[in-house]
């Protein structure tokens, strides 16, 4: 089955700087890669996703890049703000398989 | 966006009792719902895939008789933790997949249920 690795497990960034979180996946058939933000005790919220027919996608301060050959994808947050502090999870899914496989999570702390 | 609710949000029970958790898609229909378990500071672990009108598909290592899943309608799935023990204490989260054609099969998560077994 699919295996998703995520790094780093914790990340502290000065407010205003950029944050990058990286994930690798094992199943070359995976073609959907969402990113979720989870605040303490709350539900995961989809913040951005990318499909395998696209190499990059951007939504305001958030961007995701995908390298299918290397089987890795990354989340980029620019101009970080205190409210960006949360745990971020990457995930991967093969469209023929309904299941999402999650990464281990990254705890992002924005230092004011 | 699509809304998924869970009830209860928090439950404390005695060891040996059974607890039922409901997951509802409020404004869309979902033939498939997913049940996850999340330990503190850990990732979401898929327990089972709940299919409307048929038996749930459990992940390896998840006891079917321990975690009973029923998906009776297109908007409701229930997870019953039977004969709960302290080690079952966890955060349980459901998600539902939208049937809408342009939804790209996006999953929408419920707010979670924190179960504490004394």
Coordinates of N, CA and C in Angstrom, one line a residue:
Chain A
X1 N 0.8 -1.2 0.0 CA 0.0 0.0 0.0 C 0.8 1.3 0.0
X2 N 0.2 2.4 0.0 CA 0.8 3.7 0.0 C 1.5 4.0 1.3
X3 N 2.6 4.6 1.2 CA 3.4 5.1 2.4 C 3.8 6.5 2.2
X4 N 3.4 7.4 3.1 CA 3.7 8.8 3.0 C 4.6 9.2 4.1
X5 N 5.7 9.8 3.8 CA 6.6 10.4 4.8 C 6.6 11.9 4.8
X6 N 6.7 12.5 5.9 CA 6.6 13.9 6.0 C 7.7 14.5 6.9
X7 N 8.3 15.6 6.5 CA 9.4 16.2 7.2 C 9.3 17.8 7.1
X8 N 9.7 18.5 8.1 CA 10.1 18.0 9.4 C 8.9 17.7 10.3
X9 N 9.1 17.2 11.4 CA 8.0 16.9 12.4 C 7.7 18.2 13.1
X10 N 8.6 19.0 13.3 CA 8.4 20.3 14.0 C 9.1 21.4 13.2
X11 N 8.5 22.6 13.2 CA 9.1 23.7 12.4 C 8.8 25.0 13.1
X12 N 9.8 25.8 13.4 CA 9.5 27.1 14.0 C 10.1 28.2 13.0
X13 N 9.2 29.1 12.7 CA 9.6 30.1 11.7 C 9.2 31.5 12.3
X14 N 10.1 32.5 12.0 CA 9.8 33.9 12.4 C 8.7 34.4 11.6
X15 N 7.8 35.1 12.3 CA 6.7 35.7 11.5 C 7.2 36.5 10.3
X16 N 6.5 36.3 9.2 CA 6.9 37.0 8.0 C 7.8 36.2 7.1
X17 N 8.5 35.2 7.7 CA 9.4 34.3 6.9 C 8.5 33.2 6.2
X18 N 9.2 32.4 5.4 CA 8.5 31.3 4.7 C 8.7 30.0 5.4
X19 N 7.7 29.1 5.2 CA 7.8 27.8 5.8 C 7.6 26.8 4.7
X20 N 8.4 25.7 4.7 CA 8.3 24.7 3.7 C 8.2 23.3 4.4
X21 N 7.2 22.5 4.0 CA 7.0 21.2 4.5 C 7.1 20.2 3.3
X22 N 7.8 19.1 3.5 CA 8.0 18.2 2.4 C 7.4 16.8 2.7
X23 N 6.9 16.2 1.6 CA 6.4 14.8 1.8 C 6.8 14.0 0.6
X24 N 7.0 12.7 0.8 CA 7.3 11.8 -0.2 C 6.3 10.7 -0.2
X25 N 6.0 10.1 -1.3 CA 5.0 9.0 -1.3 C 5.7 7.8 -2.1
X26 N 5.1 6.6 -1.9 CA 5.7 5.4 -2.5 C 4.9 4.9 -3.7
X27 N 3.6 5.1 -3.8 CA 2.8 4.5 -4.8 C 2.8 5.5 -6.0
X28 N 3.4 5.0 -7.1 CA 3.5 5.9 -8.3 C 2.1 6.1 -8.9
X29 N 1.1 5.3 -8.5 CA -0.2 5.4 -9.1 C -1.0 6.5 -8.3
X30 N -0.5 7.0 -7.2 CA -1.2 8.1 -6.5 C -1.3 9.3 -7.4
X31 N -2.4 10.0 -7.4 CA -2.6 11.1 -8.3 C -3.4 12.3 -7.7
X32 N -3.6 12.2 -6.4 CA -4.2 13.3 -5.7 C -3.5 13.5 -4.4
X33 N -3.2 14.8 -4.1 CA -2.3 15.1 -2.9 C -2.9 16.4 -2.2
X34 N -3.7 16.1 -1.2 CA -4.2 17.3 -0.4 C -3.3 17.6 0.8
X35 N -3.4 18.8 1.2 CA -2.8 19.3 2.5 C -3.9 19.8 3.4
X36 N -3.7 19.3 4.7 CA -4.7 19.7 5.7 C -4.0 20.5 6.8
X37 N -4.8 21.4 7.4 CA -4.3 22.1 8.6 C -5.2 21.7 9.8
X38 N -4.6 21.4 10.9 CA -5.4 21.0 12.0 C -5.0 21.8 13.3
X39 N -5.9 22.5 13.8 CA -5.6 23.2 15.1 C -6.0 22.3 16.2
X40 N -5.4 22.5 17.4 CA -5.6 21.6 18.5 C -7.0 21.3 18.8
X41 N -7.4 20.0 18.8 CA -8.7 19.6 19.2 C -9.8 19.9 18.1
X42 N -9.3 20.3 16.9 CA -10.3 20.6 15.8 C -10.1 19.6 14.7
X43 N -11.1 19.8 13.7 CA -11.0 18.9 12.6 C -9.9 19.3 11.6
X44 N -9.4 18.4 10.8 CA -8.5 18.8 9.7 C -9.3 19.6 8.7
X45 N -8.6 20.7 8.2 CA -9.3 21.5 7.2 C -8.4 21.5 5.9
X46 N -9.0 21.2 4.8 CA -8.3 21.2 3.5 C -7.8 22.6 3.2
X47 N -6.5 22.8 3.0 CA -6.1 24.2 2.6 C -5.7 24.3 1.2
X48 N -5.2 23.2 0.6 CA -4.9 23.2 -0.8 C -4.7 21.8 -1.2
X49 N -4.9 21.5 -2.5 CA -4.6 20.2 -3.0 C -4.1 20.3 -4.4
X50 N -3.5 19.2 -4.9 CA -2.9 19.2 -6.3 C -3.1 17.8 -6.9
X51 N -3.4 17.8 -8.2 CA -3.5 16.6 -8.9 C -2.3 16.3 -9.7
X52 N -2.1 15.1 -10.2 CA -0.8 14.7 -10.8 C -0.7 15.3 -12.2
X53 N -1.7 15.9 -12.7 CA -1.5 16.5 -14.0 C -1.0 18.0 -13.9
X54 N -0.7 18.4 -12.7 CA -0.3 19.8 -12.5 C 1.0 19.7 -11.6
X55 N 2.0 20.6 -11.9 CA 3.2 20.6 -11.2 C 3.2 21.6 -10.0
X56 N 2.4 22.6 -10.1 CA 2.3 23.6 -9.1 C 1.0 24.3 -9.0
X57 N 0.6 24.6 -7.8 CA -0.7 25.3 -7.6 C -0.5 26.3 -6.5
X58 N -1.1 27.5 -6.6 CA -0.9 28.5 -5.6 C -2.3 29.1 -5.3
X59 N -2.4 29.5 -4.0 CA -3.6 30.1 -3.5 C -3.2 31.1 -2.5
X60 N -3.0 32.4 -2.9 CA -2.6 33.5 -2.0 C -1.2 33.2 -1.4
X61 N -1.1 33.0 -0.1 CA 0.2 32.8 0.5 C 0.6 31.3 0.5
X62 N -0.3 30.4 0.0 CA 0.0 29.0 0.1 C 0.2 28.5 -1.3
X63 N 1.3 27.6 -1.5 CA 1.5 27.0 -2.7 C 1.9 25.5 -2.5
X64 N 1.7 24.7 -3.5 CA 2.1 23.3 -3.4 C 2.8 23.0 -4.7
X65 N 3.9 22.2 -4.6 CA 4.6 21.8 -5.8 C 4.6 20.2 -5.8
X66 N 4.6 19.7 -7.0 CA 4.6 18.2 -7.1 C 5.7 17.8 -8.1
X67 N 6.5 16.8 -7.7 CA 7.5 16.2 -8.6 C 7.1 14.8 -8.7
X68 N 6.4 14.4 -9.8 CA 6.0 13.0 -10.0 C 7.1 12.0 -10.1
X69 N 8.2 12.5 -10.8 CA 9.3 11.6 -11.1 C 10.0 11.2 -9.7
X70 N 10.2 12.2 -8.9 CA 10.8 11.9 -7.6 C 9.8 11.5 -6.5
X71 N 8.5 11.6 -6.8 CA 7.4 11.2 -5.9 C 7.5 12.0 -4.6
X72 N 7.6 13.3 -4.8 CA 7.5 14.1 -3.6 C 6.8 15.4 -3.9
X73 N 6.2 16.0 -2.9 CA 5.4 17.2 -3.0 C 5.6 18.0 -1.8
X74 N 5.5 19.3 -1.9 CA 5.8 20.3 -0.8 C 4.8 21.3 -0.7
X75 N 4.7 21.8 0.5 CA 3.8 22.9 0.9 C 4.7 24.1 1.2
X76 N 4.3 25.2 0.6 CA 5.1 26.5 0.9 C 4.1 27.5 1.4
X77 N 4.4 28.1 2.5 CA 3.7 29.2 3.1 C 4.6 30.4 3.2
X78 N 4.2 31.5 2.5 CA 4.9 32.7 2.5 C 4.3 33.7 3.5
X79 N 5.1 34.7 3.9 CA 4.7 35.8 4.7 C 3.9 35.2 5.9
X80 N 4.5 34.3 6.6 CA 3.8 33.6 7.7 C 3.2 34.5 8.8
X81 N 2.1 34.1 9.3 CA 1.4 34.9 10.4 C 1.2 34.0 11.6
X82 N 1.0 34.6 12.7 CA 0.7 33.7 13.9 C -0.4 32.7 13.8
X83 N -1.4 33.1 13.0 CA -2.6 32.2 12.8 C -2.2 31.0 11.9
X84 N -1.0 31.0 11.4 CA -0.6 29.8 10.6 C -0.1 28.7 11.5
X85 N 0.1 29.0 12.8 CA 0.6 28.0 13.7 C -0.5 26.9 13.8
X86 N -0.1 25.7 13.6 CA -1.0 24.5 13.6 C -0.2 23.3 13.2
X87 N -0.9 22.2 13.2 CA -0.3 20.9 12.6 C -0.7 20.8 11.2
X88 N 0.2 20.5 10.3 CA -0.1 20.3 8.9 C 0.1 18.9 8.5
X89 N -0.8 18.3 7.8 CA -0.7 16.9 7.3 C -0.8 16.9 5.8
X90 N 0.1 16.2 5.2 CA 0.0 15.9 3.7 C -0.7 14.5 3.6
X91 N -1.2 14.3 2.4 CA -1.9 13.0 2.2 C -1.7 12.7 0.7
X92 N -1.9 11.4 0.4 CA -1.9 10.9 -1.0 C -3.0 9.9 -1.2
X93 N -3.5 9.9 -2.5 CA -4.5 9.0 -2.8 C -4.4 8.6 -4.3
X94 N -4.7 7.4 -4.6 CA -4.9 6.9 -6.0 C -6.4 7.0 -6.3
X95 N -6.7 7.6 -7.4 CA -8.1 7.8 -7.7 C -8.9 6.6 -7.8
X96 N -8.3 5.5 -8.0 CA -9.0 4.2 -8.0 C -9.2 3.6 -6.6
X97 N -8.6 4.3 -5.7 CA -8.7 3.8 -4.3 C -9.2 5.0 -3.5
X98 N -10.3 4.8 -2.7 CA -10.9 5.9 -2.0 C -10.1 6.4 -0.8
X99 N -9.2 5.6 -0.3 CA -8.5 5.9 0.9 C -7.4 6.9 0.8
X100 N -7.4 7.9 1.7 CA -6.3 8.8 1.9 C -5.3 8.2 2.8
X101 N -4.0 8.3 2.4 CA -2.9 7.9 3.3 C -2.2 9.2 3.8
X102 N -2.2 9.4 5.1 CA -1.7 10.7 5.7 C -0.2 10.6 6.1
X103 N 0.4 11.7 6.0 CA 1.8 11.8 6.5 C 1.7 11.9 8.0
X104 N 2.8 12.0 8.7 CA 2.9 12.0 10.1 C 2.7 13.3 10.7
X105 N 2.6 14.4 10.0 CA 2.3 15.7 10.5 C 3.5 16.6 10.8
X106 N 3.3 17.9 10.7 CA 4.3 18.8 11.0 C 3.7 19.9 11.9
X107 N 4.3 20.1 13.1 CA 3.8 21.1 14.0 C 4.5 22.4 13.6
X108 N 3.8 23.3 13.1 CA 4.4 24.6 12.7 C 4.1 25.7 13.7
X109 N 5.1 26.3 14.2 CA 5.0 27.4 15.2 C 5.5 28.7 14.6
X110 N 4.7 29.7 14.5 CA 5.2 31.0 14.0 C 5.5 31.9 15.2
X111 N 6.7 32.4 15.2 CA 7.3 33.1 16.3 C 7.0 34.6 16.0
X112 N 6.3 35.3 16.9 CA 5.9 36.7 16.6 C 7.2 37.6 16.7
Chain B
X1 N -19.2 25.5 1.7 CA -18.6 24.1 1.5 C -19.5 23.1 2.2
X2 N -19.1 21.8 1.9 CA -19.9 20.7 2.6 C -19.6 20.7 4.1
X3 N -20.6 20.3 4.8 CA -20.5 20.2 6.3 C -20.8 18.8 6.8
X4 N -19.9 18.4 7.6 CA -20.0 17.1 8.3 C -20.1 17.3 9.8
X5 N -21.1 16.7 10.4 CA -21.2 16.9 11.9 C -20.9 15.5 12.6
X6 N -20.5 15.6 13.8 CA -20.3 14.4 14.6 C -21.0 14.7 16.0
X7 N -21.5 13.6 16.5 CA -22.1 13.7 17.8 C -21.9 12.4 18.6
X8 N -21.5 12.4 19.9 CA -21.2 13.6 20.6 C -19.8 14.2 20.3
X9 N -19.5 15.4 20.8 CA -18.2 15.9 20.6 C -17.2 15.4 21.7
X10 N -17.8 15.0 22.8 CA -17.0 14.5 23.9 C -17.8 13.5 24.7
X11 N -17.2 12.4 25.1 CA -17.9 11.5 25.9 C -16.9 10.8 26.9
X12 N -17.4 10.7 28.1 CA -16.7 10.0 29.1 C -17.5 8.8 29.6
X13 N -17.0 7.6 29.6 CA -17.7 6.4 30.0 C -16.9 5.5 30.8
X14 N -17.6 4.6 31.5 CA -17.0 3.6 32.3 C -16.5 2.5 31.5
X15 N -15.5 1.8 31.9 CA -14.9 0.6 31.2 C -16.0 -0.4 31.1
X16 N -16.1 -1.0 30.0 CA -17.1 -2.1 29.8 C -18.4 -1.6 29.1
X17 N -18.6 -0.4 29.0 CA -19.8 0.2 28.4 C -19.6 0.4 26.9
X18 N -20.6 0.5 26.1 CA -20.5 0.8 24.7 C -20.9 2.2 24.4
X19 N -20.2 2.8 23.4 CA -20.4 4.2 23.0 C -20.7 4.3 21.5
X20 N -21.7 5.0 21.2 CA -22.1 5.2 19.8 C -21.7 6.6 19.4
X21 N -21.1 6.7 18.2 CA -20.7 8.0 17.7 C -21.4 8.2 16.3
X22 N -22.0 9.3 16.1 CA -22.7 9.5 14.8 C -22.0 10.5 13.9
X23 N -22.0 10.2 12.7 CA -21.4 11.1 11.7 C -22.4 11.4 10.6
X24 N -22.7 12.7 10.4 CA -23.7 13.1 9.4 C -23.2 14.1 8.4
X25 N -23.5 13.8 7.1 CA -23.2 14.8 6.1 C -24.5 15.7 6.0
X26 N -24.4 17.0 6.3 CA -25.5 17.8 6.5 C -26.1 18.4 5.2
X27 N -25.3 18.6 4.2 CA -25.8 19.3 3.0 C -25.4 18.6 1.7
X28 N -25.0 17.3 1.9 CA -24.7 16.5 0.7 C -24.8 15.0 1.0
X29 N -24.9 14.3 0.0 CA -25.0 12.8 0.2 C -23.7 12.2 0.0
X30 N -23.5 11.1 0.8 CA -22.2 10.5 0.9 C -22.4 9.0 0.9
X31 N -22.0 8.3 -0.2 CA -22.1 6.8 -0.2 C -21.0 6.2 0.6
X32 N -19.9 7.0 0.8 CA -18.7 6.5 1.5 C -18.4 7.5 2.6
X33 N -18.2 6.9 3.8 CA -17.7 7.7 4.9 C -16.5 6.9 5.5
X34 N -15.6 7.7 6.1 CA -14.4 7.1 6.7 C -14.3 7.4 8.2
X35 N -13.8 6.4 8.9 CA -13.6 6.6 10.3 C -12.1 6.5 10.6
X36 N -11.6 7.6 11.3 CA -10.2 7.7 11.7 C -10.1 7.7 13.2
X37 N -8.9 7.3 13.7 CA -8.6 7.4 15.1 C -7.3 8.3 15.1
X38 N -7.2 9.2 16.1 CA -6.0 10.0 16.2 C -5.6 10.1 17.7
X39 N -4.4 9.6 17.9 CA -3.8 9.7 19.3 C -3.1 11.1 19.4
X40 N -2.9 11.6 20.6 CA -2.3 12.9 20.8 C -1.0 13.1 20.1
X41 N -0.9 14.1 19.3 CA 0.3 14.5 18.6 C 0.6 13.5 17.5
X42 N -0.3 12.7 17.1 CA -0.1 11.7 16.1 C -1.0 12.0 14.8
X43 N -0.7 11.2 13.8 CA -1.4 11.4 12.6 C -2.8 10.7 12.6
X44 N -3.6 10.9 11.6 CA -4.9 10.2 11.5 C -4.7 8.8 10.9
X45 N -5.2 7.8 11.7 CA -5.1 6.4 11.2 C -6.5 5.9 10.8
X46 N -6.6 5.5 9.5 CA -7.8 5.1 9.0 C -8.2 3.7 9.7
X47 N -9.4 3.7 10.2 CA -9.9 2.5 10.9 C -10.7 1.6 9.9
X48 N -11.6 2.3 9.2 CA -12.5 1.6 8.3 C -13.2 2.5 7.3
X49 N -13.6 2.0 6.2 CA -14.4 2.7 5.2 C -15.8 2.2 5.3
X50 N -16.7 3.1 5.5 CA -18.1 2.8 5.6 C -18.9 3.0 4.3
X51 N -19.5 2.0 3.8 CA -20.3 2.1 2.6 C -21.7 2.0 2.8
X52 N -22.5 2.9 2.3 CA -24.0 2.9 2.5 C -24.6 1.6 1.9
X53 N -25.3 0.9 2.8 CA -26.0 -0.3 2.3 C -25.2 -1.5 2.3
X54 N -24.0 -1.5 2.7 CA -23.1 -2.7 2.7 C -22.2 -2.7 3.9
X55 N -21.5 -3.8 4.0 CA -20.6 -3.9 5.2 C -19.4 -3.0 5.0
X56 N -18.9 -2.5 6.2 CA -17.7 -1.7 6.2 C -16.5 -2.5 5.9
X57 N -15.5 -1.8 5.4 CA -14.2 -2.4 5.1 C -13.2 -1.9 6.1
X58 N -12.7 -2.9 6.9 CA -11.8 -2.5 8.0 C -10.4 -2.6 7.6
X59 N -9.6 -1.7 8.2 CA -8.1 -1.8 8.0 C -7.5 -2.9 8.8
X60 N -6.4 -3.3 8.4 CA -5.7 -4.4 9.1 C -5.4 -4.0 10.5
X61 N -5.7 -4.9 11.4 CA -5.5 -4.7 12.8 C -6.6 -4.1 13.6
X62 N -7.7 -3.7 12.9 CA -8.9 -3.1 13.5 C -9.9 -4.2 13.7
X63 N -10.3 -4.4 14.9 CA -11.3 -5.4 15.3 C -12.7 -5.1 14.9
X64 N -13.3 -5.8 14.0 CA -14.6 -5.6 13.5 C -15.7 -5.7 14.6
X65 N -15.5 -6.6 15.5 CA -16.5 -6.8 16.5 C -16.3 -5.8 17.7
X66 N -15.2 -5.1 17.7 CA -14.9 -4.1 18.7 C -15.5 -2.7 18.2
X67 N -15.3 -2.5 17.0 CA -15.7 -1.2 16.4 C -16.8 -1.5 15.3
X68 N -18.0 -1.4 15.7 CA -19.1 -1.7 14.8 C -19.5 -0.5 14.0
X69 N -19.6 -0.6 12.7 CA -19.9 0.5 11.8 C -21.2 0.2 11.1
X70 N -22.1 1.2 11.1 CA -23.3 1.0 10.3 C -23.5 2.3 9.5
X71 N -23.8 2.1 8.2 CA -24.0 3.2 7.3 C -25.4 3.0 6.7
X72 N -26.4 3.5 7.4 CA -27.8 3.1 7.1 C -28.4 4.0 6.0
X73 N -27.8 5.2 5.8 CA -28.4 6.1 4.8 C -27.2 6.9 4.2
X74 N -27.6 7.7 3.2 CA -26.6 8.4 2.5 C -26.0 9.6 3.3
X75 N -26.6 9.9 4.5 CA -26.1 11.0 5.3 C -25.7 10.6 6.7
X76 N -25.8 9.3 7.0 CA -25.5 8.9 8.4 C -24.7 7.7 8.5
X77 N -23.6 7.7 9.2 CA -22.8 6.5 9.5 C -22.5 6.6 11.0
X78 N -22.6 5.4 11.7 CA -22.3 5.4 13.1 C -21.2 4.4 13.4
X79 N -20.4 4.8 14.4 CA -19.4 3.9 15.0 C -19.7 3.6 16.4
X80 N -19.8 2.3 16.7 CA -20.0 1.9 18.1 C -18.8 1.2 18.6
X81 N -18.3 1.8 19.7 CA -17.1 1.2 20.4 C -17.7 0.3 21.5
X82 N -17.6 -1.0 21.3 CA -18.2 -2.0 22.2 C -17.3 -2.3 23.3
X83 N -17.9 -2.5 24.5 CA -17.1 -2.9 25.7 C -15.8 -2.1 25.8
X84 N -16.0 -0.8 25.9 CA -14.8 0.1 25.8 C -13.9 -0.1 27.0
X85 N -12.6 0.1 26.7 CA -11.6 0.0 27.7 C -10.7 1.3 27.7
X86 N -10.0 1.5 28.7 CA -9.1 2.8 28.7 C -8.3 2.9 27.5
X87 N -7.8 1.8 26.9 CA -6.9 2.0 25.7 C -7.7 2.4 24.5
X88 N -9.0 2.4 24.6 CA -9.8 2.9 23.4 C -10.0 4.4 23.5
X89 N -9.5 5.0 24.6 CA -9.6 6.5 24.7 C -8.8 7.1 23.6
X90 N -9.4 8.0 22.8 CA -8.8 8.6 21.7 C -9.7 9.6 21.1
X91 N -9.2 10.3 20.0 CA -10.0 11.2 19.3 C -10.4 10.5 18.0
X92 N -11.8 10.4 17.8 CA -12.3 9.7 16.6 C -12.9 10.7 15.7
X93 N -12.4 10.6 14.4 CA -12.9 11.6 13.4 C -13.4 10.9 12.2
X94 N -14.6 11.4 11.7 CA -15.1 10.8 10.5 C -14.9 11.8 9.4
X95 N -15.0 11.2 8.2 CA -15.0 12.1 7.0 C -16.0 11.5 6.0
X96 N -16.5 12.4 5.1 CA -17.4 11.9 4.1 C -17.0 12.4 2.8
X97 N -17.2 11.6 1.8 CA -16.8 11.9 0.4 C -18.0 12.4 -0.4
X98 N -17.9 13.5 -1.0 CA -19.0 14.1 -1.7 C -19.3 13.4 -3.0
X99 N -20.5 13.2 -3.4 CA -20.9 12.6 -4.7 C -20.9 13.6 -5.8
X100 N -20.8 14.9 -5.5 CA -20.9 15.9 -6.6 C -19.9 15.7 -7.6
X101 N -20.3 15.9 -8.9 CA -19.4 15.6 -10.0 C -18.1 16.4 -10.0
X102 N -18.2 17.6 -9.5 CA -17.0 18.5 -9.6 C -16.3 18.5 -8.2
X103 N -16.6 17.6 -7.4 CA -16.0 17.6 -6.0 C -14.6 17.0 -6.0
X104 N -14.2 16.3 -7.1 CA -13.0 15.6 -7.1 C -12.8 14.6 -6.0
X105 N -13.9 14.1 -5.5 CA -13.9 13.1 -4.4 C -13.3 13.7 -3.1
X106 N -13.4 15.0 -2.9 CA -12.8 15.6 -1.7 C -13.5 15.0 -0.5
X107 N -12.7 14.8 0.5 CA -13.2 14.4 1.8 C -13.4 15.5 2.7
X108 N -14.6 15.6 3.4 CA -14.8 16.6 4.4 C -14.9 16.0 5.8
X109 N -14.2 16.6 6.7 CA -14.0 16.0 8.0 C -15.1 16.5 9.0
X110 N -15.5 15.6 9.9 CA -16.3 16.0 11.0 C -15.4 16.7 12.1
X111 N -16.0 17.2 13.1 CA -15.2 17.9 14.2 C -14.6 17.0 15.2
X112 N -14.9 15.7 15.1 CA -14.2 14.8 16.0 C -15.0 14.5 17.3
X113 N -14.7 13.4 17.8 CA -15.3 13.0 19.1 C -14.2 12.5 20.0
X114 N -14.1 13.2 21.2 CA -13.0 12.8 22.1 C -13.7 11.8 23.1
X115 N -13.2 10.5 23.1 CA -13.7 9.5 23.9 C -12.7 9.2 25.1
X116 N -13.2 9.3 26.3 CA -12.4 9.0 27.5 C -13.0 7.8 28.2
X117 N -12.3 6.7 28.3 CA -12.8 5.6 29.0 C -12.1 5.5 30.4
X118 N -12.9 5.5 31.4 CA -12.4 5.5 32.8 C -12.1 4.1 33.3

